[in-house]
XYZ file of C-alpha atoms in Angstrom:
653
model
C 0.149 -0.167 0.026
C 1.424 3.082 -1.074
C 2.477 5.404 1.761
C 0.198 8.419 0.679
C -2.575 6.538 -0.507
C -5.972 7.475 1.363
C -6.148 3.823 2.797
C -2.874 4.083 4.336
C -3.036 7.358 5.679
C -6.795 6.491 7.016
C -5.727 3.357 8.533
C -2.488 4.890 10.541
C -4.162 8.080 11.367
C -6.887 6.382 12.739
C -4.433 4.081 15.202
C -2.596 7.509 15.941
C -6.045 9.093 17.078
C -6.892 6.189 18.912
C -3.742 6.597 20.839
C -4.011 10.278 21.560
C -7.762 9.810 22.795
C -6.755 7.054 25.280
C -3.628 8.462 26.759
C -4.606 12.442 26.505
C -8.068 12.376 26.703
C -9.485 9.681 28.390
C -6.825 9.011 31.151
C -6.712 12.236 32.563
C -10.216 11.619 33.373
C -9.250 8.817 35.593
C -6.191 11.113 37.082
C -7.117 14.710 37.651
C -9.372 16.970 38.998
C -11.869 19.128 36.800
C -10.417 22.654 36.059
C -12.985 25.266 36.480
C -14.353 26.990 33.777
C -15.717 25.493 30.595
C -15.354 22.199 28.898
C -12.447 23.624 26.868
C -10.255 24.964 29.827
C -10.913 21.464 31.604
C -9.479 19.520 28.452
C -6.867 21.881 27.788
C -5.871 21.523 31.215
C -5.985 17.833 31.375
C -3.958 17.521 28.383
C -1.042 19.794 29.714
C -1.176 17.877 33.282
C -0.809 14.682 31.302
C 1.594 15.529 29.386
C 3.693 16.543 32.524
C 2.512 12.951 33.933
C 3.989 11.074 31.302
C 7.372 12.885 30.897
C 7.886 12.567 34.556
C 6.538 9.185 35.050
C 8.420 8.118 31.611
C 11.852 9.312 33.406
C 10.816 6.978 36.486
C 10.105 3.872 34.585
C 13.051 4.113 32.584
C 15.331 4.536 35.259
C 13.767 1.480 36.869
C 13.672 -0.533 33.664
C 10.045 -0.885 33.856
C 9.132 1.465 30.747
C 6.616 -0.192 28.914
C 2.853 0.130 27.943
C 2.048 -2.220 30.880
C 4.170 -0.382 33.507
C 2.677 2.806 32.262
C -0.778 1.678 32.687
C -0.184 0.339 35.920
C 0.924 3.384 37.181
C -2.043 5.286 35.609
C -4.316 2.549 37.525
C -2.613 2.760 40.915
C -2.541 7.034 40.682
C -6.020 6.766 39.540
C -7.273 4.164 42.392
C -5.336 6.518 44.850
C -7.334 9.624 43.787
C -10.586 7.627 44.164
C -9.583 6.755 47.317
C -9.078 10.146 48.606
C -12.232 11.825 46.645
C -14.562 10.760 48.635
C -16.316 12.204 52.172
C -14.739 9.025 53.589
C -11.045 8.274 53.053
C -10.074 4.585 52.314
C -7.184 2.943 51.371
C -6.327 2.065 47.676
C -6.479 -1.833 48.623
C -9.944 -1.409 49.742
C -10.859 0.887 46.654
C -9.207 -1.514 44.369
C -11.129 -4.314 45.889
C -14.634 -2.522 45.864
C -14.289 -1.521 42.395
C -13.345 -5.250 41.576
C -16.293 -6.620 43.210
C -18.349 -3.659 41.660
C -17.364 -4.746 38.381
C -18.196 -8.744 38.253
C -21.423 -8.429 40.373
C -23.013 -5.532 38.714
C -25.502 -6.823 35.966
C -25.961 -3.701 34.510
C -22.389 -2.249 34.440
C -22.252 -1.786 30.785
C -25.858 -0.513 30.583
C -25.051 2.144 33.504
C -22.114 3.140 31.381
C -24.034 3.507 28.066
C -26.804 5.445 29.756
C -24.379 7.876 31.454
C -22.734 8.621 28.073
C -26.394 9.229 26.386
C -27.441 11.650 29.223
C -23.761 13.544 28.764
C -24.570 13.448 25.032
C -27.875 14.788 25.764
C -27.231 17.302 28.244
C -23.998 18.530 25.618
C -26.679 18.552 23.207
C -28.886 20.938 25.246
C -26.651 23.068 26.059
C -25.200 23.786 22.353
C -28.930 24.200 21.283
C -29.725 26.651 23.856
C -26.604 28.479 22.881
C -27.466 28.313 19.364
C -30.517 30.171 19.794
C -28.755 33.449 20.448
C -26.504 33.368 17.645
C -27.143 35.778 14.720
C -26.089 34.915 11.018
C -22.666 37.206 11.969
C -22.226 34.548 14.783
C -22.714 31.605 12.266
C -20.178 33.486 9.687
C -17.580 33.917 12.259
C -17.608 30.447 12.993
C -17.223 29.421 9.633
C -14.364 31.633 9.018
C -12.556 30.349 11.848
C -13.134 26.687 11.040
C -11.935 27.810 6.991
C -8.519 29.195 8.762
C -8.407 26.358 10.722
C -8.607 24.183 8.014
C -5.826 26.151 5.870
C -3.460 25.916 9.255
C -3.925 22.243 9.220
C -3.424 21.690 5.616
C -0.608 23.482 4.929
C 1.311 21.923 7.600
C 0.241 18.455 7.119
C 0.229 18.003 3.380
C 3.959 16.992 3.231
C 3.714 14.690 6.349
C 0.801 12.731 4.538
C 2.649 12.534 1.223
C 6.160 11.929 1.563
C 7.477 9.406 4.229
C 11.180 11.080 4.550
C 11.535 12.638 7.658
C 11.709 16.343 7.473
C 15.012 17.929 8.132
C 18.322 16.550 9.695
C 17.047 16.813 13.146
C 14.066 14.145 11.891
C 16.468 11.667 11.837
C 17.846 12.012 15.629
C 14.468 12.500 16.674
C 13.314 9.528 15.286
C 16.532 7.465 16.854
C 15.840 9.011 20.544
C 12.261 8.260 20.509
C 13.540 4.540 19.653
C 16.162 4.697 22.437
C 13.633 5.333 24.742
C 11.422 2.582 23.524
C 14.500 0.351 23.950
C 14.891 1.973 27.602
C 18.025 3.735 26.988
C 18.533 7.004 28.588
C 20.534 9.835 26.890
C 22.192 7.233 24.565
C 23.747 10.253 22.720
C 24.560 12.474 26.016
C 22.430 14.418 28.089
C 19.377 16.354 26.606
C 15.907 17.022 27.600
C 13.995 13.867 26.629
C 10.409 15.336 26.952
C 8.940 14.983 23.660
C 10.623 11.793 22.940
C 8.735 10.343 25.802
C 5.573 12.099 24.610
C 6.076 10.542 21.254
C 7.020 6.961 22.671
C 4.098 6.610 24.434
C 1.941 7.436 21.422
C 3.994 4.817 20.046
C 3.048 2.167 22.587
C -0.719 2.442 22.285
C -0.933 3.153 18.324
C 0.936 -0.082 17.221
C 2.109 1.385 14.032
C 5.658 2.070 12.769
C 7.435 4.793 14.609
C 7.730 6.926 11.265
C 4.190 7.708 11.279
C 4.338 8.782 14.869
C 7.782 11.412 13.583
C 5.652 12.690 10.840
C 2.132 13.335 12.232
C 3.481 14.727 15.684
C 5.041 17.788 13.984
C 2.449 19.028 12.161
C 0.179 18.490 15.301
C 2.515 20.396 17.554
C 2.667 23.398 15.168
C -1.395 23.524 14.681
C -1.492 23.315 18.721
C 0.942 26.264 18.903
C -1.847 28.224 16.371
C -4.757 26.849 18.546
C -2.900 27.858 21.642
C -2.713 31.674 20.169
C -6.392 31.744 19.458
C -7.051 30.226 22.761
C -4.862 32.799 24.863
C -6.445 35.851 22.800
C -9.986 34.400 23.268
C -9.510 33.949 26.975
C -7.898 37.082 27.679
C -10.057 39.401 25.422
C -13.586 37.737 25.399
C -13.507 38.390 21.732
C -13.818 36.326 18.676
C -12.025 39.039 15.934
C -8.870 39.632 18.047
C -8.106 35.616 18.294
C -9.149 35.591 14.886
C -6.412 37.954 13.908
C -3.884 36.407 15.868
C -4.496 32.446 14.234
C -4.258 34.323 10.731
C -1.069 35.896 11.524
C 0.921 33.067 12.645
C -1.223 30.417 10.922
C -0.846 31.585 7.455
C 1.373 35.044 7.510
C 3.718 32.995 9.522
C 6.160 32.785 6.504
C 6.794 36.705 7.379
C 7.422 36.034 11.249
C 9.518 33.099 10.736
C 11.372 33.690 7.672
C 13.585 30.549 6.525
C 12.272 28.939 9.819
C 8.658 28.508 8.056
C 9.758 24.937 7.154
C 10.234 23.933 10.865
C 6.107 24.407 11.231
C 5.857 21.079 9.044
C 9.022 19.322 10.939
C 8.870 17.540 14.131
C 11.397 19.449 16.891
C 11.300 19.398 20.303
C 11.468 23.385 20.428
C 8.182 23.825 18.652
C 6.712 21.083 21.175
C 7.615 23.067 24.212
C 6.285 26.307 22.724
C 2.933 24.501 22.560
C 2.415 24.764 26.353
C 3.853 28.371 26.659
C 0.754 30.660 26.104
C -1.829 28.218 27.651
C -0.065 28.223 30.770
C -0.215 31.807 31.035
C -3.874 31.888 30.824
C -4.068 29.566 33.707
C -1.856 31.586 35.468
C -3.565 34.529 35.098
C -6.746 32.799 36.410
C -5.014 31.246 39.491
C -3.718 34.934 40.612
C -7.193 36.534 39.844
C -9.524 33.639 41.339
C -7.190 31.395 43.378
C -8.202 28.087 42.203
C -5.549 25.763 42.978
C -6.009 23.687 39.794
C -5.540 26.685 37.428
C -2.017 26.808 39.657
C -1.326 23.278 38.997
C -1.888 23.232 34.962
C 0.032 26.552 34.866
C 3.174 25.005 37.161
C 2.660 21.668 34.633
C 3.045 23.524 31.405
C 6.297 25.339 32.917
C 7.519 21.804 33.678
C 7.160 20.544 30.476
C 8.731 23.393 28.602
C 12.043 22.763 31.165
C 12.008 19.210 30.455
C 11.529 19.704 26.567
C 13.606 22.458 25.427
C 15.616 25.390 27.214
C 14.268 28.107 24.951
C 10.531 27.203 25.417
C 11.435 27.088 29.318
C 12.706 30.728 29.109
C 10.014 31.535 26.933
C 7.602 30.305 29.327
C 9.162 32.042 32.756
C 9.708 35.549 30.884
C 5.800 34.984 30.210
C 4.976 34.138 33.718
C 6.725 36.765 34.978
C 5.206 39.460 32.932
C 1.679 38.125 34.232
C 2.956 38.129 37.622
C 4.038 41.814 37.387
C 0.882 42.712 35.783
C -1.017 41.240 38.961
C 1.300 43.331 40.863
C 0.540 46.727 38.768
C -3.498 45.818 39.371
C -3.030 43.987 42.628
C -6.060 41.913 43.634
C -7.021 40.284 46.799
C -4.427 37.537 48.506
C -1.904 38.719 45.759
C 0.963 38.408 48.265
C -0.107 34.820 49.248
C -0.856 33.700 45.609
C 2.515 35.238 44.350
C 4.699 33.094 47.108
C 3.011 30.001 45.617
C 3.694 30.949 42.253
C 7.244 31.663 43.350
C 7.543 28.149 44.659
C 6.449 26.537 41.748
C 8.784 28.498 39.689
C 11.694 27.133 41.907
C 10.381 23.931 41.934
C 10.459 24.243 37.963
C 14.062 24.557 38.106
C 14.639 21.582 40.016
C 12.123 19.561 37.751
C 14.331 20.992 34.853
C 17.824 19.842 36.337
C 16.919 16.815 37.820
C 17.567 14.791 34.670
C 20.959 16.222 34.361
C 21.673 15.143 37.730
C 20.504 11.610 37.041
C 22.530 11.555 33.486
C 25.530 12.175 35.595
C 24.707 9.564 38.043
C 24.227 7.276 35.092
C 27.722 8.436 33.725
C 26.575 10.345 30.804
C 27.703 13.638 29.528
C 25.998 16.588 27.974
C 24.990 15.880 24.199
C 28.304 17.198 22.430
C 26.399 18.832 19.293
C 23.725 20.217 21.725
C 26.346 21.909 23.905
C 28.423 23.116 21.261
C 25.375 24.782 20.089
C 24.397 26.166 22.926
C 28.159 27.612 24.170
C 28.943 28.816 20.580
C 29.552 32.337 20.168
C 29.712 34.427 17.139
C 33.406 35.532 16.286
C 32.380 38.273 14.070
C 30.581 41.341 14.674
C 26.491 40.829 15.020
C 24.477 43.566 13.860
C 20.700 43.895 14.856
C 18.334 42.220 12.392
C 16.804 43.960 10.117
C 12.875 44.579 10.936
C 10.332 43.964 8.454
C 6.458 44.900 8.346
C 5.546 42.383 10.793
C 8.167 43.356 13.086
C 7.293 47.220 13.006
C 3.281 45.951 13.583
C 4.826 43.982 16.701
C 6.421 46.948 18.027
C 3.154 48.977 16.808
C 1.038 46.778 18.790
C 3.395 46.587 21.732
C 3.410 50.312 22.145
C -0.346 50.437 22.027
C -0.429 47.927 24.688
C 2.089 50.018 26.734
C -0.062 53.321 26.235
C -3.416 51.248 27.245
C -1.376 49.796 30.338
C -0.323 53.161 31.727
C -4.005 54.331 31.593
C -5.336 51.197 33.223
C -2.625 51.259 36.029
C -3.311 55.054 36.468
C -6.958 54.436 36.558
C -7.155 51.183 38.424
C -8.819 49.245 35.284
C -9.528 45.886 34.868
C -7.575 44.713 31.809
C -4.359 43.105 33.504
C -3.863 41.160 30.282
C -2.872 44.485 28.135
C -0.250 45.177 31.020
C 1.040 41.599 30.895
C 1.092 41.243 27.293
C 2.647 44.769 26.532
C 5.687 43.508 29.195
C 6.144 40.012 27.594
C 6.034 41.651 24.289
C 8.462 44.333 25.136
C 10.870 41.744 26.878
C 10.781 39.064 23.718
C 11.407 42.272 21.128
C 14.507 43.212 22.988
C 15.834 39.612 23.023
C 15.337 39.361 19.457
C 16.769 42.662 18.583
C 19.262 43.085 20.830
C 19.983 39.529 22.491
C 22.496 38.613 19.815
C 24.346 41.717 19.209
C 25.155 42.013 22.962
C 25.607 38.445 23.946
C 26.814 37.016 20.611
C 25.235 33.936 21.549
C 24.727 31.810 18.393
C 21.748 30.735 19.900
C 19.916 33.942 20.374
C 20.858 35.021 16.849
C 19.476 31.629 15.196
C 16.338 31.180 17.327
C 15.310 34.292 18.953
C 13.008 34.896 15.961
C 11.165 31.663 16.742
C 10.327 33.017 20.343
C 9.496 36.536 19.035
C 7.184 35.037 16.298
C 5.145 33.168 19.222
C 4.666 36.683 21.042
C 3.793 38.465 17.712
C 0.448 37.395 17.246
C -0.219 37.803 20.903
C 0.387 41.571 21.044
C -1.245 42.212 17.878
C -4.644 40.392 19.106
C -4.324 42.208 22.233
C -4.046 45.448 20.348
C -7.051 44.791 18.630
C -8.575 44.180 21.733
C -7.290 47.825 22.854
C -8.885 49.465 19.663
C -12.025 47.613 19.824
C -12.540 48.792 23.717
C -11.647 52.502 22.605
C -13.433 52.423 19.416
C -16.839 51.468 20.519
C -18.673 51.980 17.206
C -16.280 49.104 15.887
C -17.793 46.726 18.168
C -21.541 48.010 16.595
C -20.675 46.904 13.347
C -19.779 43.165 13.354
C -20.285 42.823 9.679
C -17.470 45.220 9.131
C -15.117 43.068 11.647
C -15.907 39.888 9.770
C -15.352 41.667 6.120
C -11.701 42.822 7.543
C -11.290 39.072 8.872
C -12.183 37.633 5.761
C -10.158 40.104 3.749
C -7.261 38.995 5.396
C -7.981 35.160 4.876
C -8.427 36.057 1.195
C -4.896 37.854 1.209
C -3.624 34.911 2.958
C -4.652 32.612 0.242
C -3.177 34.693 -2.671
C 0.505 34.683 -1.040
C 2.815 32.097 -0.143
C 0.636 31.378 3.037
C -1.753 28.929 1.072
C 0.976 26.239 -0.299
C 2.182 23.375 1.576
C 5.332 23.548 3.701
C 8.014 21.150 2.306
C 10.923 21.126 4.675
C 14.216 19.915 2.975
C 14.720 16.015 2.897
C 17.969 13.939 3.052
C 16.651 10.732 0.716
C 14.340 10.099 -1.795
C 10.630 9.519 -0.568
C 11.013 6.295 -2.455
C 13.872 5.252 0.005
C 11.545 5.305 2.954
C 8.990 3.887 1.374
C 10.803 0.630 0.690
C 11.921 0.616 3.904
C 8.081 0.508 4.680
C 7.423 -2.509 2.691
C 10.541 -4.370 4.000
C 9.722 -4.004 7.440
C 5.940 -4.596 7.292
C 6.896 -8.061 5.404
C 10.067 -9.168 6.982
C 9.978 -7.315 10.738
C 9.322 -10.783 12.303
C 11.414 -13.224 10.124
C 14.762 -10.774 10.430
C 16.232 -8.597 7.897
C 19.279 -6.252 7.280
C 19.442 -3.307 5.139
C 22.885 -2.344 3.620
C 22.324 1.312 2.967
C 23.527 4.802 3.873
C 23.352 6.050 7.512
C 19.807 7.789 7.192
C 18.485 4.173 7.100
C 19.712 3.637 10.970
C 17.165 5.598 12.716
C 14.350 3.969 10.658
C 15.423 0.426 10.799
C 16.316 0.677 14.605
C 14.544 -1.443 16.792
C 13.186 -3.456 13.763
C 15.794 -4.888 11.990
C 19.619 -4.181 11.570
C 21.610 -2.178 8.834
C 25.231 -2.065 7.398
C 26.840 0.846 5.794
C 27.564 0.191 2.170
C 31.178 0.876 2.307
C 31.950 -1.662 5.297
C 29.617 -4.292 3.310
C 31.723 -4.103 0.306
C 34.980 -4.627 2.411
C 33.711 -7.342 4.851
C 32.149 -9.919 2.086
C 33.528 -11.449 -0.438
C 31.084 -11.739 -3.716
C 32.823 -14.438 -5.378
C 32.137 -17.125 -2.298
C 29.250 -18.589 -1.273
C 26.874 -15.731 -0.441
C 27.797 -13.344 2.355
C 30.835 -14.973 3.436
C 33.281 -12.780 4.838
C 36.652 -12.204 3.199
C 39.128 -14.776 4.268
C 36.684 -17.267 5.588
C 34.890 -20.115 3.764
C 31.464 -20.200 5.748
C 28.663 -17.931 5.509
C 28.437 -15.286 8.120
C 26.136 -17.297 11.018
C 25.237 -13.888 12.479
C 23.584 -12.040 9.670
C 19.922 -11.918 9.250
C 17.958 -14.202 7.213
C 17.195 -11.569 4.760
C 19.565 -9.157 3.431
C 18.482 -6.129 1.076
C 21.179 -4.329 -0.495
C 20.533 -0.481 -1.548
C 22.344 0.256 -5.049
C 21.302 4.202 -5.548
C 21.153 5.003 -9.212
C 21.428 8.824 -8.100
C 23.065 9.935 -5.037
C 20.595 12.346 -3.211
C 21.977 15.661 -2.317
C 20.250 18.630 -0.805
C 20.359 21.952 -2.437
C 23.940 23.730 -2.553
C 22.114 26.589 -1.030
C 20.952 24.692 2.054
C 22.863 25.618 5.171
C 23.717 21.816 5.844
C 25.223 21.370 2.166
C 28.778 22.138 3.562
C 28.272 19.332 6.140
C 26.508 17.011 4.160
C 29.136 17.516 1.241
C 31.982 15.202 1.942
C 29.473 12.548 3.101
C 28.186 12.713 -0.560
C 32.016 12.460 -1.865
C 32.337 9.517 -0.262
C 28.724 8.017 -1.226
C 29.989 8.308 -4.824
C 32.894 6.153 -4.071
C 31.035 3.367 -2.249
C 28.506 3.652 -5.117
C 31.182 2.843 -7.707
C 32.832 0.050 -5.086
C 28.949 -1.317 -4.838
C 28.562 -1.558 -8.675
C 31.840 -3.751 -8.759
C 30.807 -5.688 -6.200
C 27.484 -6.950 -7.352
C 28.815 -7.448 -10.702
C 31.216 -10.123 -9.118
C 28.485 -11.493 -7.125
C 26.014 -11.674 -10.340
C 28.807 -13.850 -11.922
C 28.762 -16.581 -9.313
C 25.257 -16.371 -7.927
C 21.674 -15.288 -8.747
C 20.753 -11.660 -7.829
C 17.009 -11.116 -7.098
C 15.747 -7.358 -7.720
C 13.277 -6.814 -4.867
C 12.671 -3.348 -6.037
C 13.574 -0.877 -8.611
C 12.773 3.099 -9.748
C 14.496 5.984 -11.361
C 16.557 6.569 -8.139
C 17.272 3.117 -6.650
C 17.680 -0.611 -7.160
C 17.208 -2.843 -4.224
C 18.556 -6.645 -4.286
C 17.741 -9.241 -1.950
C 19.363 -11.878 -0.818
C 18.109 -14.677 1.318
C 20.330 -16.524 3.652
C 19.363 -20.366 3.475
C 18.626 -21.207 7.273
C 20.050 -24.770 8.679
C 18.557 -26.337 11.850
């Protein structure tokens, strides 16, 4: 079945969706208290807390060598039983609660019927609430909803099209991500050195319950993260403004005009990277922190803290962005203080200190296991520019963000002087100003390569937020616009139409390191021979794909190791077949050597590798010619770029 076929994608998306619903929708309902607010608030809160739960317990189970689907389910069951034993008016032991549930299950004749009735009642109640709300809708409200859905559909399309049609991992980081996810599956911690493993536990647990090739998890999680970032912007603006137009502007700006914000990093929206995974949790955490400081509900604090923990366990830049955002919200509440602000601030500070401990804990564990920091991550984090660094040239969207910050700061000053209610304007103004300074001056002042390369990504998250909040300010003071909903709808529709006329409508296609058919052949081989044993003789990109399923040998090593004139796959200098080989060996002979564009920033790194591959190609051609003189050579697959030869080794009992 072709990778891009509807049947293939439907099958794997269905499994991926079931796994996601089980782990991040159903399990949180057994584990956590409900969050105050709407059902959406509760769902997002449970999702954030569940991701934190998965990562923290993933570390614990992996260290204990118990990291398997059953081990994770056991932890979920024990925690759920403990919570249930403490939830009623009378506290019971976990054992008593478990026995009560067991006997209730086996003795209740109507257990399934009762569960079905409860489900039907819940659906009926939700339908009633929806119908009651719909009665107050006007045609303009329906039009706004349709426009939001259309924008969301385009956001999903441009980010997922490549993942659904091309099986090759996106960007060079894709292979590292896939390999590290599989190391976690194999219960190997910090295989390539200490580096935050949060996203890899997230992907691994999805794979354990999806029962599909890890490559599909890799391909789906990246676009999902990018869509969640966009939805996070919409959710934050909707909760902070109570409007529909401001969130829609923010979603449009990041979702479809993001190529103006991100420049060359726009391609990362369709790739799977831990930085973007960490960004998912930044803005929703600020929403729950703001609600806690205002209303004091402990679940809101739990959610905000869990979101910050996840960023710390995932990527340093996401953690820094979350801390700056939380600090901005805290300062805003001190500028316009409410009741109990001192006590709640103390609670927030304690959670902030705890987040530092949670972030550092994996490093301590890694050193205890004898690991050191990942060399490439350390070199990148500590690198400094050796030449003069100039401030970045500001484009139109940057100036739009600066203007929005100016509007927010002006409105914030008025709010503080008049003790107004709009703390989010103050928080947005401070957050936006801080991140603009990091983007504009961080690189030139520190000469840090990290800030020079990645401060743009953090600034791009904040820009839609401050622009959306500035729209809210204008709508608040220009009251006449509030009475012209069709005008606001027309402006939003016009922005959407402009986005469809530009590059934002085109699917994002990250660069690849190999042909799509190379990966399709791997999927075909793995499906047919995974449980019979196989080895690929191929380039190093296949290592991450094959890891955990089969074996791989480099082409150059293979040619030097085995004598083509002797019985199939006999080592040079020996007379018997290599007994350690898998029963089926597939030799990738590249007709064309895949090369990234010479304009790509990684081309200088890959160029020596390409030169070696041309040498290996010639050596393999000679080896295959000699082998064909003495033995039959079966062609397993062939296209314009690749021939795959199959050698089946006779097995002796």
